Amino acid sequence: QVQLEESGGGLVQAGGSLRLSCAASGRTFSSSVMGWFRQVSGKEREFVAVTNWSGDTTYYEDSVKGRFTISRDNAKNTVYLQMNRLKPEDTAVYYCAAARDKDSIYVSIYEYDYWGQGTQVTVSS
């Protein structure tokens, strides 16, 4: 069982930066694929970024490539999403998720087993 809690969301102007954190409880974090997703009200939850268990393999949704960076610290049971050069269209609730797999790069919500409660990111123009 893994419990996830996101933090770090807030209001930022376009062009600014935020770093989201996702703290995990449970012994399996260091062997879990971790992903970030986001959701705008009334729309489907969409993939943002994913990292494998060690952090040496990552993958990003095209619109965030070069602006967002996913990383993890297994000693702290935490995964991060550094978001730079934010745009108004990045406004959403951001969720972290864990999958019971070490190395697969999952982009679908259906491949994840555990979810956090989400943190709001609002980017003003």
mmCIF file of C-alpha atoms in Angstrom:
data_model
loop_
_atom_site.group_PDB
_atom_site.id
_atom_site.type_symbol
_atom_site.label_atom_id
_atom_site.label_comp_id
_atom_site.label_asym_id
_atom_site.label_seq_id
_atom_site.Cartn_x
_atom_site.Cartn_y
_atom_site.Cartn_z
ATOM 1 C CA GLN A 1 0.000 0.000 0.000
ATOM 2 C CA VAL A 2 1.308 3.466 -0.894
ATOM 3 C CA GLN A 3 -0.176 6.762 0.258
ATOM 4 C CA LEU A 4 0.713 9.914 -1.654
ATOM 5 C CA GLU A 5 0.456 13.565 -0.689
ATOM 6 C CA GLU A 6 1.218 16.426 -3.055
ATOM 7 C CA SER A 7 2.324 19.907 -2.040
ATOM 8 C CA GLY A 8 3.832 23.002 -3.605
ATOM 9 C CA GLY A 9 0.983 24.221 -5.755
ATOM 10 C CA GLY A 10 -0.098 27.834 -5.841
ATOM 11 C CA LEU A 11 -0.591 30.948 -7.918
ATOM 12 C CA VAL A 12 2.235 32.132 -10.152
ATOM 13 C CA GLN A 13 2.584 34.557 -13.034
ATOM 14 C CA ALA A 14 3.278 33.343 -16.541
ATOM 15 C CA GLY A 15 6.990 32.702 -16.989
ATOM 16 C CA GLY A 16 7.452 31.822 -13.349
ATOM 17 C CA SER A 17 8.370 28.557 -11.655
ATOM 18 C CA LEU A 18 6.968 26.168 -9.096
ATOM 19 C CA ARG A 19 8.237 22.908 -7.639
ATOM 20 C CA LEU A 20 5.691 20.291 -6.717
ATOM 21 C CA SER A 21 6.508 17.571 -4.214
ATOM 22 C CA CYS A 22 4.841 14.239 -3.646
ATOM 23 C CA ALA A 23 5.619 12.507 -0.378
ATOM 24 C CA ALA A 24 4.953 8.789 -0.264
ATOM 25 C CA SER A 25 4.445 6.437 2.620
ATOM 26 C CA GLY A 26 5.015 2.718 2.361
ATOM 27 C CA ARG A 27 7.978 0.470 1.763
ATOM 28 C CA THR A 28 7.464 0.074 -1.969
ATOM 29 C CA PHE A 29 8.122 3.664 -3.083
ATOM 30 C CA SER A 30 11.701 3.023 -4.154
ATOM 31 C CA SER A 31 10.562 0.207 -6.465
ATOM 32 C CA SER A 32 7.611 2.102 -7.967
ATOM 33 C CA VAL A 33 7.217 3.944 -11.216
ATOM 34 C CA MET A 34 6.039 7.458 -10.351
ATOM 35 C CA GLY A 35 4.046 9.776 -12.564
ATOM 36 C CA TRP A 36 2.575 13.253 -12.592
ATOM 37 C CA PHE A 37 -0.772 14.010 -14.193
ATOM 38 C CA ARG A 38 -2.966 17.079 -14.374
ATOM 39 C CA GLN A 39 -6.641 17.758 -14.767
ATOM 40 C CA VAL A 40 -8.704 20.772 -15.689
ATOM 41 C CA SER A 41 -12.286 20.808 -14.462
ATOM 42 C CA GLY A 42 -14.537 19.119 -16.986
ATOM 43 C CA LYS A 43 -11.677 17.494 -18.851
ATOM 44 C CA GLU A 44 -9.936 14.156 -18.607
ATOM 45 C CA ARG A 45 -6.857 13.714 -16.453
ATOM 46 C CA GLU A 46 -3.785 13.901 -18.677
ATOM 47 C CA PHE A 47 -0.245 12.621 -18.456
ATOM 48 C CA VAL A 48 2.568 15.068 -17.676
ATOM 49 C CA ALA A 49 5.726 13.153 -16.732
ATOM 50 C CA VAL A 50 6.952 9.796 -15.463
ATOM 51 C CA THR A 51 10.109 8.368 -13.919
ATOM 52 C CA ASN A 52 11.236 4.827 -13.320
ATOM 53 C CA TRP A 53 12.291 3.534 -9.911
ATOM 54 C CA SER A 54 15.838 4.903 -10.058
ATOM 55 C CA GLY A 55 15.152 8.187 -11.807
ATOM 56 C CA ASP A 56 17.449 7.441 -14.713
ATOM 57 C CA THR A 57 14.594 7.037 -17.181
ATOM 58 C CA THR A 58 12.042 9.802 -17.635
ATOM 59 C CA TYR A 59 9.433 10.741 -20.207
ATOM 60 C CA TYR A 60 7.367 13.882 -20.750
ATOM 61 C CA GLU A 61 4.264 15.029 -22.495
ATOM 62 C CA ASP A 62 5.264 17.100 -25.510
ATOM 63 C CA SER A 63 3.909 20.431 -24.269
ATOM 64 C CA VAL A 64 6.064 20.342 -21.105
ATOM 65 C CA LYS A 65 9.312 19.022 -22.595
ATOM 66 C CA GLY A 66 12.170 21.392 -21.873
ATOM 67 C CA ARG A 67 10.143 23.232 -19.201
ATOM 68 C CA PHE A 68 9.291 20.556 -16.615
ATOM 69 C CA THR A 69 11.638 18.121 -14.887
ATOM 70 C CA ILE A 70 10.608 15.085 -12.890
ATOM 71 C CA SER A 71 13.002 13.731 -10.278
ATOM 72 C CA ARG A 72 12.911 11.567 -7.193
ATOM 73 C CA ASP A 73 14.735 11.066 -3.927
ATOM 74 C CA ASN A 74 14.183 7.497 -2.776
ATOM 75 C CA ALA A 75 15.863 8.177 0.547
ATOM 76 C CA LYS A 76 13.155 10.753 1.254
ATOM 77 C CA ASN A 77 10.316 8.822 -0.422
ATOM 78 C CA THR A 78 9.583 11.899 -2.505
ATOM 79 C CA VAL A 79 9.092 12.664 -6.168
ATOM 80 C CA TYR A 80 9.302 16.195 -7.541
ATOM 81 C CA LEU A 81 8.065 18.122 -10.531
ATOM 82 C CA GLN A 82 10.058 21.258 -11.264
ATOM 83 C CA MET A 83 7.983 23.498 -13.507
ATOM 84 C CA ASN A 84 9.683 26.405 -15.258
ATOM 85 C CA ARG A 85 8.478 28.955 -17.806
ATOM 86 C CA LEU A 86 4.913 28.294 -16.756
ATOM 87 C CA LYS A 87 2.077 29.185 -19.097
ATOM 88 C CA PRO A 88 -1.603 29.894 -18.372
ATOM 89 C CA GLU A 89 -2.463 26.624 -20.108
ATOM 90 C CA ASP A 90 -0.532 24.764 -17.397
ATOM 91 C CA THR A 91 -3.262 25.739 -14.936
ATOM 92 C CA ALA A 92 -4.746 22.536 -13.498
ATOM 93 C CA VAL A 93 -4.908 20.298 -10.484
ATOM 94 C CA TYR A 94 -1.716 18.240 -10.460
ATOM 95 C CA TYR A 95 -1.708 14.670 -9.187
ATOM 96 C CA CYS A 96 1.105 12.269 -8.473
ATOM 97 C CA ALA A 97 0.603 8.559 -8.957
ATOM 98 C CA ALA A 98 2.462 5.329 -8.233
ATOM 99 C CA ALA A 99 2.499 2.114 -10.213
ATOM 100 C CA ARG A 100 3.465 -1.345 -8.929
ATOM 101 C CA ASP A 101 6.274 -1.663 -11.446
ATOM 102 C CA LYS A 102 9.899 -0.628 -11.452
ATOM 103 C CA ASP A 103 10.885 0.240 -14.989
ATOM 104 C CA SER A 104 7.900 0.627 -17.297
ATOM 105 C CA ILE A 105 7.135 4.080 -18.622
ATOM 106 C CA TYR A 106 3.414 4.436 -18.105
ATOM 107 C CA VAL A 107 1.432 7.317 -19.587
ATOM 108 C CA SER A 108 -2.119 6.066 -19.017
ATOM 109 C CA ILE A 109 -4.052 6.716 -15.821
ATOM 110 C CA TYR A 110 -5.208 3.090 -15.907
ATOM 111 C CA GLU A 111 -1.675 1.801 -15.349
ATOM 112 C CA TYR A 112 -1.308 3.494 -11.974
ATOM 113 C CA ASP A 113 -2.416 1.964 -8.709
ATOM 114 C CA TYR A 114 -2.210 4.797 -6.192
ATOM 115 C CA TRP A 115 -3.057 8.500 -6.405
ATOM 116 C CA GLY A 116 -2.627 11.586 -4.299
ATOM 117 C CA GLN A 117 -5.372 14.091 -3.613
ATOM 118 C CA GLY A 118 -3.968 16.730 -5.955
ATOM 119 C CA THR A 119 -2.586 20.244 -5.660
ATOM 120 C CA GLN A 120 -3.855 23.286 -7.560
ATOM 121 C CA VAL A 121 -1.524 25.180 -9.881
ATOM 122 C CA THR A 122 -2.798 28.457 -11.283
ATOM 123 C CA VAL A 123 -0.779 30.452 -13.803
ATOM 124 C CA SER A 124 -1.949 33.995 -14.429
ATOM 125 C CA SER A 125 -1.307 35.823 -17.684
#
